[in-house]
Amino acid sequence: MTRDEFNAYCGAKIATSHVVQWGNADVWKVGGKVFAICGWADGRDAFTFKVTPLAFEVLQEQPGVRPAPYLASRGMKWLQNYDEPGLSDTELKTHIDVSYDLVASGLSKKKRLELGIPEAQTL
């Protein structure tokens, strides 16, 4: 997945916002909460996303995937797809979807309604 594809995919989700911060990283939020980041690792794009505890344990063993720098060291369940072979584009999109749902489900019901996020969109 390219950075442009990542940004288009995240931007197509309901009620998202985009900022560029943290050393020119593309940061995607829902309800003001981060759900996906595209930054750099060793000169290439690296995609960071929130995962379930089980996915965190399983996926970090896959070559090209690691606990997300800074976030995982603070006890948060975030992974970074940073190198080959890593995740396929389809797998990465699935994990971005789950990350969005995890973050959106943490918003209050009132906030989700204000943003137009249907209940089915959240876990």
XYZ file of N, CA, C and O in Angstrom:
492
model
N 0.852 -1.181 0.000
C 0.000 0.000 0.000
C 0.891 1.236 0.000
O 1.861 1.305 0.743
N 0.546 2.180 -0.820
C 1.295 3.428 -0.842
C 0.690 4.396 0.172
O -0.428 4.196 0.649
N 1.411 5.453 0.447
C 0.909 6.489 1.354
C -0.388 7.107 0.799
O -1.334 7.333 1.539
N -0.424 7.358 -0.502
C -1.630 7.931 -1.104
C -2.817 6.976 -0.972
O -3.935 7.415 -0.686
N -2.590 5.689 -1.182
C -3.661 4.697 -1.030
C -4.132 4.639 0.427
O -5.325 4.540 0.697
N -3.188 4.685 1.349
C -3.503 4.698 2.775
C -4.385 5.901 3.112
O -5.415 5.776 3.764
N -3.965 7.081 2.659
C -4.723 8.297 2.955
C -6.113 8.249 2.336
O -7.094 8.655 2.974
N -6.231 7.742 1.116
C -7.542 7.631 0.473
C -8.430 6.645 1.238
O -9.624 6.899 1.443
N -7.855 5.538 1.671
C -8.625 4.521 2.389
C -9.131 5.067 3.726
O -10.314 4.938 4.056
N -8.255 5.682 4.487
C -8.648 6.242 5.782
C -9.633 7.392 5.607
O -10.597 7.520 6.371
N -9.420 8.216 4.590
C -10.282 9.364 4.346
C -11.689 9.001 3.915
O -12.612 9.803 4.045
N -11.880 7.791 3.428
C -13.204 7.343 2.993
C -14.077 6.876 4.164
O -15.271 6.656 3.993
N -13.484 6.753 5.338
C -14.245 6.299 6.502
C -15.094 7.448 7.056
O -14.756 8.617 6.901
N -16.166 7.088 7.732
C -17.108 8.070 8.278
C -16.451 8.911 9.378
O -15.795 8.368 10.273
N -16.634 10.234 9.292
C -16.266 11.184 10.351
C -14.788 11.164 10.715
O -14.428 11.315 11.876
N -13.930 11.016 9.721
C -12.494 11.031 10.016
C -11.927 12.426 9.794
O -12.485 13.244 9.070
N -10.795 12.667 10.427
C -10.044 13.900 10.200
C -8.579 13.524 10.023
O -8.130 12.486 10.506
N -7.874 14.370 9.315
C -6.470 14.110 8.969
C -5.621 15.288 9.409
O -5.991 16.443 9.199
N -4.503 14.983 10.040
C -3.513 16.004 10.374
C -2.138 15.459 10.020
O -1.929 14.248 9.971
N -1.226 16.361 9.765
C 0.165 15.980 9.550
C 0.920 16.455 10.776
O 0.910 17.634 11.112
N 1.534 15.517 11.490
C 2.263 15.851 12.712
C 3.334 14.807 12.946
O 3.502 13.885 12.145
N 4.054 14.919 14.029
C 5.076 13.958 14.428
C 6.070 13.661 13.305
O 6.214 12.528 12.862
N 6.731 14.674 12.831
C 7.748 14.455 11.804
C 7.162 14.127 10.449
O 7.640 13.248 9.749
N 6.111 14.832 10.065
C 5.486 14.690 8.759
C 4.734 13.375 8.581
O 4.650 12.835 7.485
N 4.186 12.836 9.655
C 3.364 11.626 9.575
C 1.921 12.013 9.260
O 1.422 13.030 9.727
N 1.262 11.181 8.448
C -0.168 11.336 8.199
C -0.901 10.642 9.329
O -0.766 9.428 9.504
N -1.660 11.414 10.106
C -2.346 10.890 11.288
C -3.850 11.000 11.050
O -4.364 12.086 10.778
N -4.537 9.866 11.161
C -5.981 9.803 10.936
C -6.694 9.593 12.252
O -6.288 8.756 13.058
N -7.783 10.370 12.443
C -8.527 10.340 13.701
C -10.012 10.182 13.421
O -10.505 10.592 12.369
N -10.702 9.606 14.399
C -12.160 9.580 14.410
C -12.575 10.116 15.775
O -12.068 9.680 16.800
N -13.421 11.131 15.769
C -13.831 11.751 17.024
C -12.670 12.328 17.806
O -12.697 12.369 19.031
N -11.623 12.763 17.107
C -10.454 13.345 17.760
C -9.466 12.331 18.304
O -8.449 12.706 18.880
N -9.724 11.047 18.095
C -8.857 9.973 18.600
C -8.152 9.290 17.432
O -8.776 8.926 16.438
N -6.859 9.069 17.552
C -6.057 8.459 16.495
C -6.465 7.006 16.267
O -6.619 6.243 17.218
N -6.615 6.636 14.977
C -6.842 5.231 14.649
C -5.823 4.685 13.653
O -5.668 3.469 13.543
N -5.091 5.537 12.940
C -4.079 5.051 11.996
C -3.059 6.146 11.711
O -3.402 7.330 11.682
N -1.824 5.710 11.486
C -0.719 6.638 11.233
C 0.137 6.069 10.114
O 0.427 4.872 10.087
N 0.570 6.935 9.213
C 1.575 6.553 8.220
C 2.759 7.487 8.402
O 2.653 8.692 8.202
N 3.866 6.910 8.807
C 5.101 7.657 8.965
C 6.217 6.906 8.259
O 5.962 6.156 7.323
N 7.435 7.059 8.746
C 8.564 6.410 8.093
C 9.306 5.518 9.061
O 9.381 5.791 10.254
N 9.865 4.457 8.494
C 10.777 3.580 9.221
C 11.881 3.212 8.253
O 11.619 2.618 7.198
N 13.081 3.611 8.566
C 14.227 3.307 7.704
C 13.999 3.732 6.252
O 14.277 2.987 5.317
N 13.447 4.932 6.062
C 13.288 5.485 4.730
C 12.112 4.973 3.931
O 11.988 5.289 2.759
N 11.241 4.174 4.526
C 10.058 3.684 3.812
C 8.816 3.950 4.650
O 8.903 4.140 5.849
N 7.670 3.933 3.978
C 6.419 4.146 4.697
C 6.194 3.035 5.706
O 6.491 1.868 5.450
N 5.670 3.406 6.856
C 5.316 2.456 7.910
C 3.897 2.794 8.367
O 3.574 3.959 8.580
N 3.062 1.778 8.494
C 1.652 1.959 8.812
C 1.375 1.453 10.220
O 1.668 0.299 10.536
N 0.815 2.300 11.053
C 0.596 1.996 12.468
C -0.903 2.011 12.757
O -1.619 2.892 12.283
N -1.358 1.024 13.543
C -2.782 0.861 13.802
C -3.003 0.157 15.132
O -2.153 -0.581 15.609
N -4.176 0.387 15.714
C -4.570 -0.225 16.978
C -5.103 -1.633 16.702
O -5.748 -1.859 15.679
N -4.840 -2.566 17.619
C -5.291 -3.948 17.447
C -5.872 -4.487 18.751
O -5.689 -3.902 19.815
N -6.532 -5.621 18.648
C -7.028 -6.317 19.831
C -5.836 -6.939 20.559
O -4.773 -7.143 19.960
N -5.988 -7.282 21.824
C -4.892 -7.932 22.547
C -4.411 -9.224 21.869
O -3.205 -9.472 21.795
N -5.331 -10.030 21.348
C -4.933 -11.271 20.679
C -4.135 -10.979 19.410
O -3.083 -11.576 19.178
N -4.615 -10.048 18.592
C -3.893 -9.681 17.372
C -2.511 -9.127 17.704
O -1.538 -9.394 16.990
N -2.415 -8.387 18.783
C -1.119 -7.830 19.195
C -0.119 -8.957 19.452
O 1.025 -8.894 19.001
N -0.553 -9.982 20.152
C 0.336 -11.110 20.463
C 0.715 -11.895 19.220
O 1.868 -12.276 19.046
N -0.232 -12.143 18.347
C -0.004 -12.989 17.176
C 0.765 -12.259 16.079
O 1.760 -12.769 15.554
N 0.316 -11.064 15.722
C 0.874 -10.366 14.559
C 2.292 -9.849 14.765
O 3.044 -9.729 13.798
N 2.661 -9.541 15.996
C 4.009 -8.996 16.201
C 5.095 -10.020 15.881
O 6.258 -9.670 15.724
N 4.715 -11.279 15.767
C 5.662 -12.340 15.405
C 5.872 -12.434 13.896
O 6.769 -13.122 13.438
N 5.027 -11.757 13.123
C 5.119 -11.820 11.664
C 6.254 -10.917 11.177
O 6.353 -9.760 11.596
N 7.110 -11.425 10.278
C 8.179 -10.576 9.737
C 7.621 -9.313 9.083
O 6.640 -9.376 8.337
N 8.204 -8.177 9.408
C 7.773 -6.898 8.862
C 6.743 -6.181 9.712
O 6.313 -5.081 9.380
N 6.345 -6.802 10.822
C 5.374 -6.198 11.743
C 6.010 -6.172 13.126
O 6.657 -7.136 13.530
N 5.822 -5.070 13.837
C 6.391 -4.949 15.186
C 5.465 -4.120 16.073
O 4.605 -3.391 15.562
N 5.649 -4.223 17.390
C 4.923 -3.308 18.273
C 5.272 -1.866 17.867
O 6.432 -1.550 17.585
N 4.276 -1.022 17.809
C 4.477 0.348 17.343
C 5.395 1.120 18.275
O 5.161 1.148 19.484
N 6.455 1.723 17.718
C 7.329 2.546 18.554
C 6.506 3.606 19.302
O 5.551 4.151 18.767
N 6.900 3.866 20.517
C 6.283 4.857 21.418
C 4.942 4.387 21.976
O 4.727 4.436 23.165
N 4.037 3.935 21.131
C 2.707 3.553 21.604
C 2.741 2.239 22.385
O 2.228 2.162 23.497
N 3.318 1.209 21.811
C 3.353 -0.097 22.471
C 4.209 -0.048 23.737
O 3.914 -0.742 24.715
N 5.236 0.782 23.738
C 6.092 0.863 24.924
C 5.349 1.493 26.108
O 5.788 1.383 27.243
N 4.221 2.103 25.835
C 3.377 2.688 26.893
C 2.227 1.755 27.260
O 1.270 2.162 27.893
N 2.316 0.505 26.807
C 1.314 -0.495 27.155
C 0.101 -0.520 26.238
O -0.841 -1.269 26.469
N 0.116 0.282 25.180
C -1.000 0.308 24.253
C -0.831 -0.793 23.213
O 0.287 -1.141 22.846
N -1.921 -1.331 22.732
C -1.898 -2.422 21.752
C -1.948 -1.839 20.342
O -2.981 -1.792 19.685
N -0.804 -1.383 19.890
C -0.638 -0.821 18.553
C 0.507 -1.542 17.864
O 1.531 -1.834 18.488
N 0.327 -1.819 16.569
C 1.361 -2.461 15.766
C 1.753 -1.563 14.609
O 1.004 -0.667 14.219
N 2.932 -1.849 14.069
C 3.406 -1.101 12.909
C 3.844 -2.088 11.831
O 4.644 -2.987 12.081
N 3.276 -1.927 10.653
C 3.680 -2.677 9.462
C 4.784 -1.837 8.817
O 4.509 -0.774 8.261
N 6.032 -2.275 8.967
C 7.143 -1.391 8.607
C 8.092 -1.934 7.549
O 8.949 -1.202 7.058
N 8.000 -3.211 7.209
C 8.984 -3.789 6.292
C 8.369 -4.970 5.561
O 7.308 -5.471 5.925
N 9.088 -5.441 4.552
C 8.676 -6.636 3.816
C 8.945 -7.865 4.666
O 9.905 -7.851 5.433
N 8.206 -8.940 4.610
C 7.021 -9.057 3.779
C 5.815 -8.364 4.401
O 4.943 -7.908 3.687
N 5.750 -8.271 5.717
C 4.659 -7.549 6.372
C 3.293 -8.054 5.970
O 3.134 -9.204 5.556
N 2.319 -7.186 6.096
C 0.933 -7.525 5.771
C 0.644 -7.207 4.308
O 1.190 -6.249 3.762
N -0.232 -7.990 3.708
C -0.691 -7.661 2.352
C -1.573 -6.415 2.443
O -2.026 -6.037 3.528
N -1.834 -5.797 1.312
C -2.713 -4.618 1.308
C -4.084 -4.965 1.872
O -4.672 -4.187 2.627
N -4.591 -6.139 1.514
C -5.901 -6.568 2.010
C -5.878 -6.734 3.524
O -6.793 -6.284 4.225
N -4.833 -7.373 4.045
C -4.719 -7.549 5.498
C -4.574 -6.201 6.198
O -5.184 -5.975 7.247
N -3.777 -5.325 5.624
C -3.581 -4.005 6.223
C -4.905 -3.238 6.272
O -5.246 -2.642 7.301
N -5.679 -3.287 5.201
C -6.984 -2.616 5.187
C -7.893 -3.201 6.267
O -8.607 -2.449 6.953
N -7.867 -4.510 6.421
C -8.686 -5.151 7.460
C -8.293 -4.646 8.844
O -9.152 -4.336 9.671
N -6.991 -4.517 9.093
C -6.532 -4.046 10.402
C -6.817 -2.565 10.603
O -7.089 -2.128 11.728
N -6.789 -1.782 9.543
C -7.186 -0.372 9.648
C -8.678 -0.291 9.992
O -9.092 0.512 10.843
N -9.487 -1.155 9.378
C -10.922 -1.195 9.687
C -11.145 -1.529 11.160
O -11.954 -0.887 11.843
N -10.436 -2.536 11.654
C -10.580 -2.939 13.058
C -10.122 -1.807 13.971
O -10.773 -1.502 14.975
N -9.018 -1.159 13.626
C -8.521 -0.047 14.431
C -9.564 1.068 14.498
O -9.861 1.603 15.577
N -10.129 1.419 13.364
C -11.181 2.439 13.321
C -12.334 2.033 14.238
O -12.812 2.834 15.041
N -12.775 0.777 14.117
C -13.900 0.301 14.931
C -13.563 0.308 16.423
O -14.404 0.674 17.250
N -12.336 -0.100 16.763
C -11.925 -0.090 18.172
C -11.961 1.323 18.746
O -12.464 1.551 19.846
N -11.427 2.262 17.995
C -11.377 3.647 18.468
C -12.782 4.246 18.497
O -13.169 4.883 19.481
N -13.567 4.029 17.442
C -14.932 4.573 17.399
C -15.790 3.987 18.520
O -16.605 4.705 19.108
N -15.595 2.725 18.832
C -16.400 2.102 19.893
C -16.069 2.681 21.266
O -16.870 2.582 22.190
N -14.898 3.300 21.400
C -14.517 3.936 22.652
C -15.101 5.321 22.833
O -15.026 5.902 23.918
N -15.707 5.858 21.781
C -16.358 7.162 21.878
C -17.701 6.993 22.573
O -18.307 5.919 22.519
N -18.175 8.052 23.182
C -19.489 7.978 23.820
C -20.564 7.783 22.746
O -20.374 8.147 21.579
N -21.684 7.219 23.162
C -22.797 7.020 22.237
C -23.232 8.363 21.658
O -23.511 8.481 20.462
N -23.253 9.383 22.494
C -23.636 10.727 22.049
C -22.679 11.218 20.956
O -23.121 11.747 19.934
N -21.387 11.037 21.169
C -20.389 11.488 20.189
C -20.535 10.717 18.879
O -20.463 11.301 17.793
N -20.754 9.395 18.965
C -20.937 8.594 17.752
C -22.161 9.077 16.975
O -22.117 9.179 15.747
N -23.236 9.389 17.695
C -24.440 9.897 17.027
C -24.171 11.253 16.372
O -24.590 11.496 15.240
N -23.466 12.139 17.072
C -23.114 13.452 16.510
C -22.301 13.308 15.225
O -22.463 14.082 14.288
N -21.411 12.316 15.204
C -20.531 12.101 14.053
C -21.192 11.280 12.949
O -20.633 11.144 11.864
N -22.368 10.718 13.241
C -23.057 9.919 12.239
C -22.491 8.528 12.067
O -22.614 7.928 10.993
N -21.864 8.013 13.113
C -21.290 6.669 13.066
C -22.361 5.682 13.518
O -22.772 5.696 14.671
N -22.823 4.822 12.607
C -23.846 3.848 13.003
C -23.307 2.856 14.024
O -22.113 2.557 14.051
N -24.187 2.324 14.846
C -23.790 1.323 15.852
C -23.054 0.156 15.216
O -22.130 -0.359 15.767
N -23.492 -0.269 14.036
C -22.881 -1.418 13.366
C -21.417 -1.155 13.032
O -20.647 -2.074 12.836
N -21.005 0.113 12.977
C -19.618 0.461 12.663
C -18.674 0.210 13.826
O -17.468 0.258 13.671
N -19.210 0.009 15.015
C -18.350 -0.133 16.182
C -18.389 -1.550 16.715
O -19.345 -2.287 16.505
N -17.328 -1.936 17.416
C -17.238 -3.277 17.998
C -18.012 -3.348 19.284
O -18.181 -2.431 19.987
